[in-house]
Tab-separated table of C-alpha atoms in Angstrom:
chain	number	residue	atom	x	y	z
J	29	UNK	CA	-0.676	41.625	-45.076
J	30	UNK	CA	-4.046	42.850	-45.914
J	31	UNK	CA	-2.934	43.975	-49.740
J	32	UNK	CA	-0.837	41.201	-50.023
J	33	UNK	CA	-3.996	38.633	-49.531
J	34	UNK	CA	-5.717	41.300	-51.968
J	35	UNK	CA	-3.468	40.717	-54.203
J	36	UNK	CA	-3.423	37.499	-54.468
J	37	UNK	CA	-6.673	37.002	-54.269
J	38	UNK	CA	-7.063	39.430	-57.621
J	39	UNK	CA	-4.402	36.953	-59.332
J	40	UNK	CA	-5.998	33.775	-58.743
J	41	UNK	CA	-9.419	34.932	-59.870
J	42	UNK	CA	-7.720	36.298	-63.277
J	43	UNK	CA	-6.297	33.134	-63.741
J	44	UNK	CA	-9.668	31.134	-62.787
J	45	UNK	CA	-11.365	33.214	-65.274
J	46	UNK	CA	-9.389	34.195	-67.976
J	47	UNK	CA	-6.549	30.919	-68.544
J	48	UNK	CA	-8.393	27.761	-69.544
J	49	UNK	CA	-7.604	24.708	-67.055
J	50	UNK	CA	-5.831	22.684	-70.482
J	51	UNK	CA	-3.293	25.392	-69.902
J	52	UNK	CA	-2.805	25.086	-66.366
J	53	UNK	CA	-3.246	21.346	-65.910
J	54	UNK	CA	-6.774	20.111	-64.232
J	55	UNK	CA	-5.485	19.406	-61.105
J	56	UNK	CA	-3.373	22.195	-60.609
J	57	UNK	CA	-6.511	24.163	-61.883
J	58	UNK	CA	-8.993	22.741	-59.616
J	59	UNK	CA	-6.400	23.751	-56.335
J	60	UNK	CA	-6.632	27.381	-57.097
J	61	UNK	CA	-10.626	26.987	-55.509
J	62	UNK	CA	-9.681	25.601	-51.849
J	63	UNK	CA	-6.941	27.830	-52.040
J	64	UNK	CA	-9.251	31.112	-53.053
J	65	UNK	CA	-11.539	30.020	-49.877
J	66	UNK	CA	-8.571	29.300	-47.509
J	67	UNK	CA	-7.682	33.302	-48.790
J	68	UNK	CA	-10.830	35.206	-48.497
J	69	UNK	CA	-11.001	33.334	-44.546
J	70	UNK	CA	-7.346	34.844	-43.857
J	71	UNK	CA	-8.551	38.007	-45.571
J	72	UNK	CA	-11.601	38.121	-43.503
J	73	UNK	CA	-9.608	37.322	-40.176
J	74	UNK	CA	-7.110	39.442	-40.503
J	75	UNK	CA	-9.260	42.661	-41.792
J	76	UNK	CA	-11.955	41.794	-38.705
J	77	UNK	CA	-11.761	39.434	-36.101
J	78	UNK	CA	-11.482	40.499	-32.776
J	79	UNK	CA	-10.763	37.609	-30.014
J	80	UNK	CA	-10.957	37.810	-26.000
J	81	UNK	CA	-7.633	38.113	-25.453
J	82	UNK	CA	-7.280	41.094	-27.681
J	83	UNK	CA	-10.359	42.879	-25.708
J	84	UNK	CA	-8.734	42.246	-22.405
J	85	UNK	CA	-5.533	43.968	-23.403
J	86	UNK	CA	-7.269	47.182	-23.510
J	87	UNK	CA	-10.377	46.992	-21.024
J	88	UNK	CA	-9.478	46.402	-17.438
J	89	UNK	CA	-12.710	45.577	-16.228
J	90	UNK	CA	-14.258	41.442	-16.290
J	91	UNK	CA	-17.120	41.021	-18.340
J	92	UNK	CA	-19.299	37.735	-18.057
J	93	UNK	CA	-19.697	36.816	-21.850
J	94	UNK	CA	-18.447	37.893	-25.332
J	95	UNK	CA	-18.906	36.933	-28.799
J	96	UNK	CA	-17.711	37.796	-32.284
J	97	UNK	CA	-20.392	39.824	-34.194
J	98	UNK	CA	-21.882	41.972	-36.497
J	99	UNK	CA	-23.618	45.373	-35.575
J	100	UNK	CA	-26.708	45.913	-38.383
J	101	UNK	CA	-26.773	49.602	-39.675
J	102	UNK	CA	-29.963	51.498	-38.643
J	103	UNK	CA	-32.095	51.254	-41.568
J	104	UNK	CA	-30.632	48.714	-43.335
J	105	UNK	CA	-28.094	51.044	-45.409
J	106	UNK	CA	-24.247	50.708	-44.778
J	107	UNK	CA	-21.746	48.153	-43.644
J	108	UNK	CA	-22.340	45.895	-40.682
J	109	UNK	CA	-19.579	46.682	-37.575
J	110	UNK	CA	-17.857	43.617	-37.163
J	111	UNK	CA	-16.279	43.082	-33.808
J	112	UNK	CA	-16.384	41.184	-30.386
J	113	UNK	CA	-19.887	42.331	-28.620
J	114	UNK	CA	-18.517	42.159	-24.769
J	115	UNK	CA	-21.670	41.834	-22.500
J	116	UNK	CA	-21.748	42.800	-18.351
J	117	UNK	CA	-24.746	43.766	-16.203
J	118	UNK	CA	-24.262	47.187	-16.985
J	119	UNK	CA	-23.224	47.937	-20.294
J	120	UNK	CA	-23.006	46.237	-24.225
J	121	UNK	CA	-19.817	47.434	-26.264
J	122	UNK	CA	-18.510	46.305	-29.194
J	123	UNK	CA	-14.808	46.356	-29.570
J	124	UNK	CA	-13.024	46.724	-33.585
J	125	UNK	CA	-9.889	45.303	-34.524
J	126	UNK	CA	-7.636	48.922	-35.074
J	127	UNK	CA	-6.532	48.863	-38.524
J	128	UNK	CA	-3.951	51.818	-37.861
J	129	UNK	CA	-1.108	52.035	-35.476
J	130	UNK	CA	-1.924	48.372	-33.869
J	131	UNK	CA	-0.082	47.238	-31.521
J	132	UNK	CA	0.205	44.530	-29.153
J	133	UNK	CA	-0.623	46.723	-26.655
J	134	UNK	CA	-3.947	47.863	-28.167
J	135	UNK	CA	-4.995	45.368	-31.077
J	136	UNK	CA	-8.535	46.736	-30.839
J	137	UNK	CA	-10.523	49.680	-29.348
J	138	UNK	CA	-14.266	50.965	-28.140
J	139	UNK	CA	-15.851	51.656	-31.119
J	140	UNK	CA	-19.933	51.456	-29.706
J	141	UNK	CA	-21.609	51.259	-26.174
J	142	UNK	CA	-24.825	50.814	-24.999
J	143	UNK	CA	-26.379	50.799	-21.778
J	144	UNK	CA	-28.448	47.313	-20.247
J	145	UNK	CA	-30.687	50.107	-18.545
J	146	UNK	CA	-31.807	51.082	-21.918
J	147	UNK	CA	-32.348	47.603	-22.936
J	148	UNK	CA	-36.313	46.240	-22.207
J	149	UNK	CA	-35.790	42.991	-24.135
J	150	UNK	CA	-33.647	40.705	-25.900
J	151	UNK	CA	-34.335	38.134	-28.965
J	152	UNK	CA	-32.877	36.092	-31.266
J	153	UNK	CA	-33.767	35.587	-34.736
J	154	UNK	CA	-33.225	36.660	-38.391
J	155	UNK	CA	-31.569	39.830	-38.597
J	156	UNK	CA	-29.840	40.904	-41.482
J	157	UNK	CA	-31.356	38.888	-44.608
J	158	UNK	CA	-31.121	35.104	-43.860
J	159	UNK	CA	-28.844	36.010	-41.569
J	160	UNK	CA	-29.332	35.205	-37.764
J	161	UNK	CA	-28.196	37.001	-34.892
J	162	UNK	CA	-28.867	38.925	-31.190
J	163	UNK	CA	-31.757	41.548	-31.210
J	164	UNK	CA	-31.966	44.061	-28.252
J	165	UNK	CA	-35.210	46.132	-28.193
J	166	UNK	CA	-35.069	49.352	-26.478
J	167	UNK	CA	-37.854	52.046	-25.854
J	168	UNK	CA	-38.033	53.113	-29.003
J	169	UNK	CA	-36.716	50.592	-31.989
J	170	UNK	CA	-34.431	48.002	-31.630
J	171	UNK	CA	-30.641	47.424	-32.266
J	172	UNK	CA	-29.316	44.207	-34.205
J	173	UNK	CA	-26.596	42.075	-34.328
J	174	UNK	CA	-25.532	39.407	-36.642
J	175	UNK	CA	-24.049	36.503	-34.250
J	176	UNK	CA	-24.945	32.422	-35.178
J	177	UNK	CA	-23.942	31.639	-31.920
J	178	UNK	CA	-26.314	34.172	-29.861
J	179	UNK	CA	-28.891	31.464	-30.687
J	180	UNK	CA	-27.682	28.348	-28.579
J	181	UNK	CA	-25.990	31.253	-26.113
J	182	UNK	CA	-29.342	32.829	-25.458
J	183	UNK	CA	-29.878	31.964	-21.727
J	184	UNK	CA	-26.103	32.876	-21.283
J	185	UNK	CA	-26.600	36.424	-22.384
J	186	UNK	CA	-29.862	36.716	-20.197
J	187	UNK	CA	-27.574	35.635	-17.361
J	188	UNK	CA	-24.391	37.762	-18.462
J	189	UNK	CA	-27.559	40.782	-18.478
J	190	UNK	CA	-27.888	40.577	-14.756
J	191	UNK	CA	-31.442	39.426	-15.507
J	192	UNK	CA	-33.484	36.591	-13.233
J	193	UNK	CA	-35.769	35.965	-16.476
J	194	UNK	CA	-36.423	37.252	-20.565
J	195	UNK	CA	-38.552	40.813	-19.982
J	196	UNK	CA	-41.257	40.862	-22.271
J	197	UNK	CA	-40.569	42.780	-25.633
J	198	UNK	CA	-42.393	45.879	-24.904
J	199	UNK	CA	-45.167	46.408	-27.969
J	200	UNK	CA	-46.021	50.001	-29.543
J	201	UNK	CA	-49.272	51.427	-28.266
J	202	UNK	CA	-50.650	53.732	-31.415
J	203	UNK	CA	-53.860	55.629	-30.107
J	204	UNK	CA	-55.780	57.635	-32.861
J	205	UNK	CA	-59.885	59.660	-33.207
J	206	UNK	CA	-60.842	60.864	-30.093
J	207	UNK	CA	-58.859	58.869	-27.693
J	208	UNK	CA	-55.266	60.527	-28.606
J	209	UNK	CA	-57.044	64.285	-27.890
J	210	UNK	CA	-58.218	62.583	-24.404
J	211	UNK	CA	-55.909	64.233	-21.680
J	212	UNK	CA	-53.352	61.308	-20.067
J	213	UNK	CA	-53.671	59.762	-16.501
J	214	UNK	CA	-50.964	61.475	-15.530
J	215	UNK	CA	-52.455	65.592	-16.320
J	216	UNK	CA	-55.422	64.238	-14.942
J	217	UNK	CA	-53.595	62.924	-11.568
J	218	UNK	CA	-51.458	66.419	-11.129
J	219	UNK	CA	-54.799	68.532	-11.515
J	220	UNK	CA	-56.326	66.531	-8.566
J	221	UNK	CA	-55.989	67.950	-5.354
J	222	UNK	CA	-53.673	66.403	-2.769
J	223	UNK	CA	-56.183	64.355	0.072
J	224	UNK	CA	-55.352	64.977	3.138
């Protein structure tokens, strides 16, 4: 299916660009452009999307919300991992459409996991470019996700966390000159002597 909509695709942007539309005809010319955009969207569904029922055919566990994303590459560099992002209490996974050997069985499979334990905060904002999505920060950096609907499903994700209320995003503490040579609270607490 997927070479068939490339190849199509391929033929209808030769003849956009290389026949003039007197040869065609105008109208049948000016067609061609709803149907290139009604191709790249079947292209783009059938190469990625994900939907619920296709992630509870393979996970046997509930999970209280789920949404069809993008996972940003650390650093910027590389594709994004497109996929549903299936949130619970105690874990965030993304689940990929299998491109080999699907079935009906298994349309999709694990393909990241994360752990809400890791996870000190949550925002929403832009993420990849102008594009907007879900941003989880952790202890150390953060982990992106290109979702338009995370914004209005904000509280629902909080919720779906298994958290009361939005925990602060935790801000980098740099100490430098004398103060980072200055022994920690914690030596200074293990060389005291136990009272008794």
């Amino acid at each position: 299916m997927k070479t068939l909509l490339k190849i199509l695709l391929l033929g209808l942007t030769l003849l956009v660009v290389f026949i003039s539309p007197a040869t065609i005809g105008i109208v049948p010319y000016y067609l061609i452009f709803p149907t290139l955009f009604l191709l790249v969207f079947l292209f783009y569904r059938v190469s990625y999307w994900v939907s619920d029922s296709d992630v509870k055919k393979v996970r046997q566990e509930d999970y209280q919300l789920s949404l069809f994303c993008g996972k940003a590459p650390l650093g910027g560099e590389g594709d994004l991992i497109r996929g549903r992002l299936v949130i619970t209490d105690k874990t965030v996974k993304i689940y990929q459409r299998v491109e080999r050997h699907r079935t009906r069985q298994t349309p999709c499979k694990e393909v990241w996991s994360l752990d809400v334990s890791l996870i000190r905060s949550m925002g929403v904002g832009k993420v990849v470019g102008p594009r907007k999505g879900l941003i989880f920060y952790l202890d150390e950096g953060s982990v992106s996700f290109t979702a338009a609907k995370a914004i209005k499903q904000k509280e629902a994700i909080i919720k779906a966390l298994g958290w009361q209320r939005l925990p602060t995003i935790p801000q980098p503490v740099e100490v430098e000159g004398e103060a980072s040579s200055a022994p920690s609270f914690s030596s200074l607490d293990e060389k005291l002597e136990p009272r008794s």
